[in-house]
mmCIF file of C-alpha atoms in Angstrom:
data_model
loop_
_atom_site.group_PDB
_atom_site.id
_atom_site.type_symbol
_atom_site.label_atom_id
_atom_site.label_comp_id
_atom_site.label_asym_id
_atom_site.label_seq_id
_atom_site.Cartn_x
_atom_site.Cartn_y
_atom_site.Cartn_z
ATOM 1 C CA UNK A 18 -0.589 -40.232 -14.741
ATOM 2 C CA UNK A 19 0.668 -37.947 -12.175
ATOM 3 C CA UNK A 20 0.509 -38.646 -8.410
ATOM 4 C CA UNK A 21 -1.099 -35.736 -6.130
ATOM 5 C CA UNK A 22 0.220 -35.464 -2.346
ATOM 6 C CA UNK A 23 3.549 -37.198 -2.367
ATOM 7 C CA UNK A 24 4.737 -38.933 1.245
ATOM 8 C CA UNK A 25 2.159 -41.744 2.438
ATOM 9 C CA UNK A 26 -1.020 -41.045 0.698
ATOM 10 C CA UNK A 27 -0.850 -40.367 -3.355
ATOM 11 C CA UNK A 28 -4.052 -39.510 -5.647
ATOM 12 C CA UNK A 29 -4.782 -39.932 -9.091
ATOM 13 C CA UNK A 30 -6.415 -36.599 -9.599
ATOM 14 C CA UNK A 31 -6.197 -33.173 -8.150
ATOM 15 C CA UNK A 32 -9.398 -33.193 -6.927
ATOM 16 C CA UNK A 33 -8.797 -36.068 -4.701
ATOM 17 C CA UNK A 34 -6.203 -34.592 -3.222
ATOM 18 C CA UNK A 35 -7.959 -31.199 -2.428
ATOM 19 C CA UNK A 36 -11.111 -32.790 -0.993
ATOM 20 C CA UNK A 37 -8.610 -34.650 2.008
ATOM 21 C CA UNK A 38 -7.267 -31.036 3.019
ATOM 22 C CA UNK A 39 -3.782 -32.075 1.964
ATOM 23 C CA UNK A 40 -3.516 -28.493 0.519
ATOM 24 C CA UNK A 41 -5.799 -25.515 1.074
ATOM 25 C CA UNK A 42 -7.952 -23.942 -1.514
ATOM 26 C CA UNK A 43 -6.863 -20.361 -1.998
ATOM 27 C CA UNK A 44 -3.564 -20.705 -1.915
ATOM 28 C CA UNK A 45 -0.582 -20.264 -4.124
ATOM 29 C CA UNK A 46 0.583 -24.149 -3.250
ATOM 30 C CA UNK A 47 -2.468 -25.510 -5.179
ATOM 31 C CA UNK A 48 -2.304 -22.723 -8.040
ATOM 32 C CA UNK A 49 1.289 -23.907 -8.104
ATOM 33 C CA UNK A 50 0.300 -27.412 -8.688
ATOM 34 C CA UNK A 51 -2.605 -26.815 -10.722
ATOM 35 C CA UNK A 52 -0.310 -24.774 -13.249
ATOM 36 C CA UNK A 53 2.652 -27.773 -12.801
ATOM 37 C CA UNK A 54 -0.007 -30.682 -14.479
ATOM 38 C CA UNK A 55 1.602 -31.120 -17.955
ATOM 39 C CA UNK A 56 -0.549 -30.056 -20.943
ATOM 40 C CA UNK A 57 0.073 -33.871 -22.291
ATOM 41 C CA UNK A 58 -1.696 -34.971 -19.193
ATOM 42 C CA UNK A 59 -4.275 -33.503 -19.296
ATOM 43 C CA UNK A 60 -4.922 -33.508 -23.039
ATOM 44 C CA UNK A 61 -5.794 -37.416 -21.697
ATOM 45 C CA UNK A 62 -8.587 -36.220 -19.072
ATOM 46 C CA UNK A 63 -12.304 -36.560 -20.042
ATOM 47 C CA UNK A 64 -13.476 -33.086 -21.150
ATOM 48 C CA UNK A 65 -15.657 -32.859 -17.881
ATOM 49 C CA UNK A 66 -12.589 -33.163 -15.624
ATOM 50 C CA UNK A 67 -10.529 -30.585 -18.380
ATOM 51 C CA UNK A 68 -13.197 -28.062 -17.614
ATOM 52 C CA UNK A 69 -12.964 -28.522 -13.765
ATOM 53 C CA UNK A 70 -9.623 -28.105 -14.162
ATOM 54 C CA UNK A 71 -9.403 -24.912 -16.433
ATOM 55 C CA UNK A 72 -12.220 -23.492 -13.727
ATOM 56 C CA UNK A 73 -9.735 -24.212 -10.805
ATOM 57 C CA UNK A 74 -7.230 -22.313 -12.199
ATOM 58 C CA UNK A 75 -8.748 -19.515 -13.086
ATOM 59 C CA UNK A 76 -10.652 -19.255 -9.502
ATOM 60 C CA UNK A 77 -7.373 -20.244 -7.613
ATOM 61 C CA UNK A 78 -5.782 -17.223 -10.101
ATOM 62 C CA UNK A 79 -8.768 -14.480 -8.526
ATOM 63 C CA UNK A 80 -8.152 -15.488 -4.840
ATOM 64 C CA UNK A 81 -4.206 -14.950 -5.471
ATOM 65 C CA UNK A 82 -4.617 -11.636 -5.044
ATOM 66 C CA UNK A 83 -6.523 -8.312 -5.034
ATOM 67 C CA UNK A 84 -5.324 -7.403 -8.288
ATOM 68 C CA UNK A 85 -6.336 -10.620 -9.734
ATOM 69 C CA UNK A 86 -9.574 -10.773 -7.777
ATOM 70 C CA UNK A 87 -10.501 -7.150 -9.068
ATOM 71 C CA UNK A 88 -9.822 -7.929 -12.621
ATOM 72 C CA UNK A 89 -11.567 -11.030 -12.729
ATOM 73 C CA UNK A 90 -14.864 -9.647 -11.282
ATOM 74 C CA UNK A 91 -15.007 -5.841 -12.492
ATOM 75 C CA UNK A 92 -16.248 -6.728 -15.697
ATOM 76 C CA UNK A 93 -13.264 -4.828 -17.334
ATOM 77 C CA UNK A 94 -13.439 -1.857 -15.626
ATOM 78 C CA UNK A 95 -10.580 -2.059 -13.544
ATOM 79 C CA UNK A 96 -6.944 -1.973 -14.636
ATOM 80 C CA UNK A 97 -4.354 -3.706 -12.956
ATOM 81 C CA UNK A 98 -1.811 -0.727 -13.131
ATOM 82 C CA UNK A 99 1.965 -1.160 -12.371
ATOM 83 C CA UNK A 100 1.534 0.787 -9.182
ATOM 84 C CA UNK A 101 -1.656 -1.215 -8.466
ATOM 85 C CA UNK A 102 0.491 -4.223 -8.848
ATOM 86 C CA UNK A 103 2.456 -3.291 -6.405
ATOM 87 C CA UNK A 104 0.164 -1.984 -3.690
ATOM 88 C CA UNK A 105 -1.622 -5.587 -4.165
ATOM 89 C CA UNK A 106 1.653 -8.124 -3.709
ATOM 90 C CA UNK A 107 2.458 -5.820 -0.555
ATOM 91 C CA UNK A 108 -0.818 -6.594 1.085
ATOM 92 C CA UNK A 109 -0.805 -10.325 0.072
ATOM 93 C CA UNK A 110 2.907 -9.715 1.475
ATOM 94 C CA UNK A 111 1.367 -8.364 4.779
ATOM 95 C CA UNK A 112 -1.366 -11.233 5.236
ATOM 96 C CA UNK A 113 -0.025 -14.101 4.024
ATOM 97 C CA UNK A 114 4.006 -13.519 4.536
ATOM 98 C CA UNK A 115 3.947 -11.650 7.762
ATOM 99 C CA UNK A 116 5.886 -8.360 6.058
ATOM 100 C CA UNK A 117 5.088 -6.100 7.999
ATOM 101 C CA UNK A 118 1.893 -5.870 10.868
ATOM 102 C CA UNK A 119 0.495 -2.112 9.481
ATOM 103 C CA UNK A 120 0.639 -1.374 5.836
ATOM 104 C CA UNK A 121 1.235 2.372 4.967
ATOM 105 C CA UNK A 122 0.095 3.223 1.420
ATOM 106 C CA UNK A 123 0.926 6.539 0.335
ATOM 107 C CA UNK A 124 0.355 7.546 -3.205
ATOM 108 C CA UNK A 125 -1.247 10.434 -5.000
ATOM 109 C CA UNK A 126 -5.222 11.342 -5.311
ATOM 110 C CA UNK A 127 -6.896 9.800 -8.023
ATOM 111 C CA UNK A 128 -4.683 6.918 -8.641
ATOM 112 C CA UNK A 129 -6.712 3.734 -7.426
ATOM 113 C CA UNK A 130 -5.415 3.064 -4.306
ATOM 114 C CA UNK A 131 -8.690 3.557 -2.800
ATOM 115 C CA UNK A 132 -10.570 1.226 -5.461
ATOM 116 C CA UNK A 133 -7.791 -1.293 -4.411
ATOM 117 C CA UNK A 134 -7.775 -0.981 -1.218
ATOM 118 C CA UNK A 135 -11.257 -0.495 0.230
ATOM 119 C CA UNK A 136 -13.233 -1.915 -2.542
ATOM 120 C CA UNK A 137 -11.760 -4.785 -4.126
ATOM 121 C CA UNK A 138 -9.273 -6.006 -1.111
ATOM 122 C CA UNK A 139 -12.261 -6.548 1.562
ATOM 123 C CA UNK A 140 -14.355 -8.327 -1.012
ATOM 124 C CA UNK A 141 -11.095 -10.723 -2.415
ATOM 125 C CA UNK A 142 -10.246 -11.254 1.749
ATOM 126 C CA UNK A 143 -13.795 -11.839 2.702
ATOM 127 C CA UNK A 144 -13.751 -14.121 -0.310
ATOM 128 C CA UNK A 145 -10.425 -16.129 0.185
ATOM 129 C CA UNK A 146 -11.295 -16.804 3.687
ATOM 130 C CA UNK A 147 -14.722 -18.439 2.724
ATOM 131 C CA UNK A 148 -13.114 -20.981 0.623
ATOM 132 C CA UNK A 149 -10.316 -21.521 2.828
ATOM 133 C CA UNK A 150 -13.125 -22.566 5.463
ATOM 134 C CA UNK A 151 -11.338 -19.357 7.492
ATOM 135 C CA UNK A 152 -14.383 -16.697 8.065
ATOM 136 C CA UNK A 153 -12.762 -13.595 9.113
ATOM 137 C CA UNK A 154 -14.314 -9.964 9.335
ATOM 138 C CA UNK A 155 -13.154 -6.425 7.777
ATOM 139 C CA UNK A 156 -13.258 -3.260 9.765
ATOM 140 C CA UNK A 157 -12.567 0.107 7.529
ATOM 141 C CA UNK A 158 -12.828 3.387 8.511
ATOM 142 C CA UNK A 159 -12.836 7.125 7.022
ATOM 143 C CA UNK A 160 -12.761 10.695 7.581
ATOM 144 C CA UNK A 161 -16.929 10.129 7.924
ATOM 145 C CA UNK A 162 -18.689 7.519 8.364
ATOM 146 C CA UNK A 163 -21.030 8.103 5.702
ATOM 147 C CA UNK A 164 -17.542 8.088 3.423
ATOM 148 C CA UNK A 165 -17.223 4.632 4.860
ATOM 149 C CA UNK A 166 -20.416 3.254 4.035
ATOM 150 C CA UNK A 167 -20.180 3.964 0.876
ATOM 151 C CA UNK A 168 -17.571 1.692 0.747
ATOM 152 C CA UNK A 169 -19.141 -1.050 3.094
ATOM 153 C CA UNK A 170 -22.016 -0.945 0.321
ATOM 154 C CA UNK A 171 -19.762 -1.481 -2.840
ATOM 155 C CA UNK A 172 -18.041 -4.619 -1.006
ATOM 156 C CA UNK A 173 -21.473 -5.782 -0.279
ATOM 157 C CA UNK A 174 -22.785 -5.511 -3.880
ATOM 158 C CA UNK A 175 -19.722 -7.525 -4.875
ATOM 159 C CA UNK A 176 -20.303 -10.198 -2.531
ATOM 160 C CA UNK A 177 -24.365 -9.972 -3.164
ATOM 161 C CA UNK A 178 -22.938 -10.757 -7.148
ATOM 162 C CA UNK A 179 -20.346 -13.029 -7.407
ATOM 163 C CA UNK A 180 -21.326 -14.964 -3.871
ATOM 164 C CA UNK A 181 -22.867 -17.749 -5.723
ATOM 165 C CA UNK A 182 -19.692 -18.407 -7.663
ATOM 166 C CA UNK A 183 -17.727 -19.038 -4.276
ATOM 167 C CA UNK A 184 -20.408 -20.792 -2.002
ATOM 168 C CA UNK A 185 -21.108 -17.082 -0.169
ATOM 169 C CA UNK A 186 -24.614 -16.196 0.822
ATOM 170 C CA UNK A 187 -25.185 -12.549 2.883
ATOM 171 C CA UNK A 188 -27.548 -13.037 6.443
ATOM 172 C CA UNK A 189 -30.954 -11.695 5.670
ATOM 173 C CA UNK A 190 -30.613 -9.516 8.297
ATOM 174 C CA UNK A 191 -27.719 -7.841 7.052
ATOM 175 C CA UNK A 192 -29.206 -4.592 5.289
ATOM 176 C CA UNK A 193 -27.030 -2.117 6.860
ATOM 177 C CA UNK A 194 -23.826 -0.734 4.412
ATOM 178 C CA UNK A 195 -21.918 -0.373 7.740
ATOM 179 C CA UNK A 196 -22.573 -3.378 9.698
ATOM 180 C CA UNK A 197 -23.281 -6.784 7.317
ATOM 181 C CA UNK A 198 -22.213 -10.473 7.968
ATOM 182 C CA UNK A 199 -22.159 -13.710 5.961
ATOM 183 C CA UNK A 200 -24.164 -16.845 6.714
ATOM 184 C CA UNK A 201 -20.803 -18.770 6.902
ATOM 185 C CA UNK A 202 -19.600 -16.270 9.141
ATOM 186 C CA UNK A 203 -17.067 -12.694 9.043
ATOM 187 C CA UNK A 204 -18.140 -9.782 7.523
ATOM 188 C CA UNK A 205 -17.928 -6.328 7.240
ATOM 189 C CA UNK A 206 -18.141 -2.934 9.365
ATOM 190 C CA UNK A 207 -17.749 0.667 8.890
ATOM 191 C CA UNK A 208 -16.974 3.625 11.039
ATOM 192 C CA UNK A 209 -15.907 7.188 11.091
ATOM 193 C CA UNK A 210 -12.199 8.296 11.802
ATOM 194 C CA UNK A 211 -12.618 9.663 15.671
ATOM 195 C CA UNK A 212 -15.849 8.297 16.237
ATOM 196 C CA UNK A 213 -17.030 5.156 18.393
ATOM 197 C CA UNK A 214 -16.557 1.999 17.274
ATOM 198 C CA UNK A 215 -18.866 0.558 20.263
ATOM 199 C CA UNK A 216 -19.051 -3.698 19.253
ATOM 200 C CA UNK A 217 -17.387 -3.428 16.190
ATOM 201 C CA UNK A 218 -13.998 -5.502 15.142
ATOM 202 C CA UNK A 219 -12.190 -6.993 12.579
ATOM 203 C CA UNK A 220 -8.948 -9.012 11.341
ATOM 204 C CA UNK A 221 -8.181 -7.504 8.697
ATOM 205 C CA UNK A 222 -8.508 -2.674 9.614
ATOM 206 C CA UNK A 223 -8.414 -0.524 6.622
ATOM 207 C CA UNK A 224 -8.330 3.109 7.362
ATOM 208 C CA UNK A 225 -8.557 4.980 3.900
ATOM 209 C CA UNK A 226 -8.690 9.052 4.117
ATOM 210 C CA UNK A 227 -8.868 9.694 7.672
ATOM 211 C CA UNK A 228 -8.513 12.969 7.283
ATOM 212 C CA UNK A 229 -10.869 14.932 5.372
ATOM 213 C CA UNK A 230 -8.689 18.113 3.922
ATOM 214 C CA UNK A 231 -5.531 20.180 4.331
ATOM 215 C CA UNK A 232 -6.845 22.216 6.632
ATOM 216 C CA UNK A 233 -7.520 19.252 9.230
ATOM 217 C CA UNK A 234 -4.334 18.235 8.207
ATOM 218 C CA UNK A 235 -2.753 21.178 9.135
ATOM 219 C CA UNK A 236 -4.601 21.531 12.341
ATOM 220 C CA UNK A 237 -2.509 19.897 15.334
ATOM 221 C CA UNK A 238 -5.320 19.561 17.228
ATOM 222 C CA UNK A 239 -6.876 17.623 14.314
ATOM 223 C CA UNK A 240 -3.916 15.563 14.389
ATOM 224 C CA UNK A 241 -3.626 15.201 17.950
ATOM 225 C CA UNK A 242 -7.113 14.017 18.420
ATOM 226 C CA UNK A 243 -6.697 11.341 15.307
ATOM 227 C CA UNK A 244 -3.777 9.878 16.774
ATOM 228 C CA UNK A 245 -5.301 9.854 20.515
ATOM 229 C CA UNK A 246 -8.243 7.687 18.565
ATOM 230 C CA UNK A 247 -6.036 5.466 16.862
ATOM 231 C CA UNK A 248 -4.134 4.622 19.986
ATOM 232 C CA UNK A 249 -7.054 4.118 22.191
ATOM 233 C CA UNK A 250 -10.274 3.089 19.442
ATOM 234 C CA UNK A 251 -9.053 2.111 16.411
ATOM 235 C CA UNK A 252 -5.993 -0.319 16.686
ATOM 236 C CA UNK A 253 -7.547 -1.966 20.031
ATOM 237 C CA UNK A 254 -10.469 -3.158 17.371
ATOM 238 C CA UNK A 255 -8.082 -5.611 15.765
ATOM 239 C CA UNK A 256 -8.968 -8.691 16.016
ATOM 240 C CA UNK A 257 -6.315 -11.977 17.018
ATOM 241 C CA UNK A 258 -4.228 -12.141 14.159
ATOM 242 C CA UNK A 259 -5.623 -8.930 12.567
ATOM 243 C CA UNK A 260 -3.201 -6.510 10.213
ATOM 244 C CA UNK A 261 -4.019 -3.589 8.997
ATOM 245 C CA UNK A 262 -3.773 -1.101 5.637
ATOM 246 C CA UNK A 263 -3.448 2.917 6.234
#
């Protein structure tokens, strides 16, 4: 049979190999070697360790990406559209290949992008970094804060669902749509665009809609006093290491 880990120290199975940190869970290495095992191999595995392995895959397949994450976990009612595609290998792109440091995702109304990118990308980050051992938080903001929450609230019904699936339990005290952490550590907060942000940071800033309609949009003092608070609230909230989606 196949030898896991190469170099010095070799294993018999995959799973011995994972549990001595050789490779991370939740990354494309071990999907990569997961999906290299040759069928004839593993037709010759007990049908306990078969199953393991066909539920690796498909978990290490969710955490690959947003995309995958929502599709796996929507229940069907998300579609992984071209564009969607797209949007979700740039911000993989972003956090795990160092693309770019600020993300700018333009595309038009009613398309997704929102879905994508405040819905299903906190809850697939929040996620990832659990099983990588890696707690980090999510900061998002909006035109209104109330527009945020809504959005801190959907991420935290994903979590509160699929949490015992990936080892993720929510602090009891952690009612609040805007402000909610996990046992294990990281989390999630919400804000309004030009509002305080008194205590609250993140590694990983999503700022979807900041501005409400065209006629803030059109307003340059609108625009001046956006960009003032992105300067001097928003991007100071990023945490070491943080990125960030627009």
């Amino acid at each position: 049979s196949r030898n896991w880990g190469g170099g010095k120290h070799k294993y018999r199975h995959p799973s011995q190999f994972i549990a001595t940190g050789c490779v991370k869970i939740g990354t494309m290495s071990l999907l990569n070697e997961l999906l290299a095992i040759p069928q004839e191999e593993i037709a010759e595995w007990p049908e306990k360790e078969q199953v393991w392995l066909h539920d690796m895959i498909e978990r290490e397949i969710a955490l690959s990406s947003p995309a995958r994450f929502a599709e796996k976990h929507s229940n069907g009612l998300w579609t992984a559209y071209r564009h969607l595609e797209h949007t979700s290998d740039a911000i993989v792109g972003m956090l795990d290949h160092d693309d770019c440091d600020l993300l700018l995702i333009d595309q038009p109304v009613r398309h997704g992008k929102s879905q994508l990118c405040s819905k299903w990308t906190p809850a697939w980050y929040l996620t990832r970094q659990r099983i990588r051992q890696e707690p980090k938080s999510v900061l998002l903001g909006s035109y209104e804060s109330t527009f945020a929450e809504k959005w801190g609230r959907d991420v935290r019904g994903i979590i509160k669902e699929i949490g015992p699936q990936y080892d993720m339990v929510l602090r009891d005290d952690s009612r609040a749509a805007a402000r909610w952490e996990l046992v294990s550590g990281g989390g999630m907060n919400t804000a309004g665009a030009g509002g305080p942000i008194t205590g609250k940071g993140g590694h990983l800033l999503i700022l979807d809609d900041p501005i409400k309609n065209a006629d803030d949009a059109r307003s340059p003092t609108m625009r001046r006093h956006l960009k003032e608070w992105w300067d001097t609230t928003w991007i100071t909230r990023r945490e070491g290491g943080g990125t960030g989606t627009k």
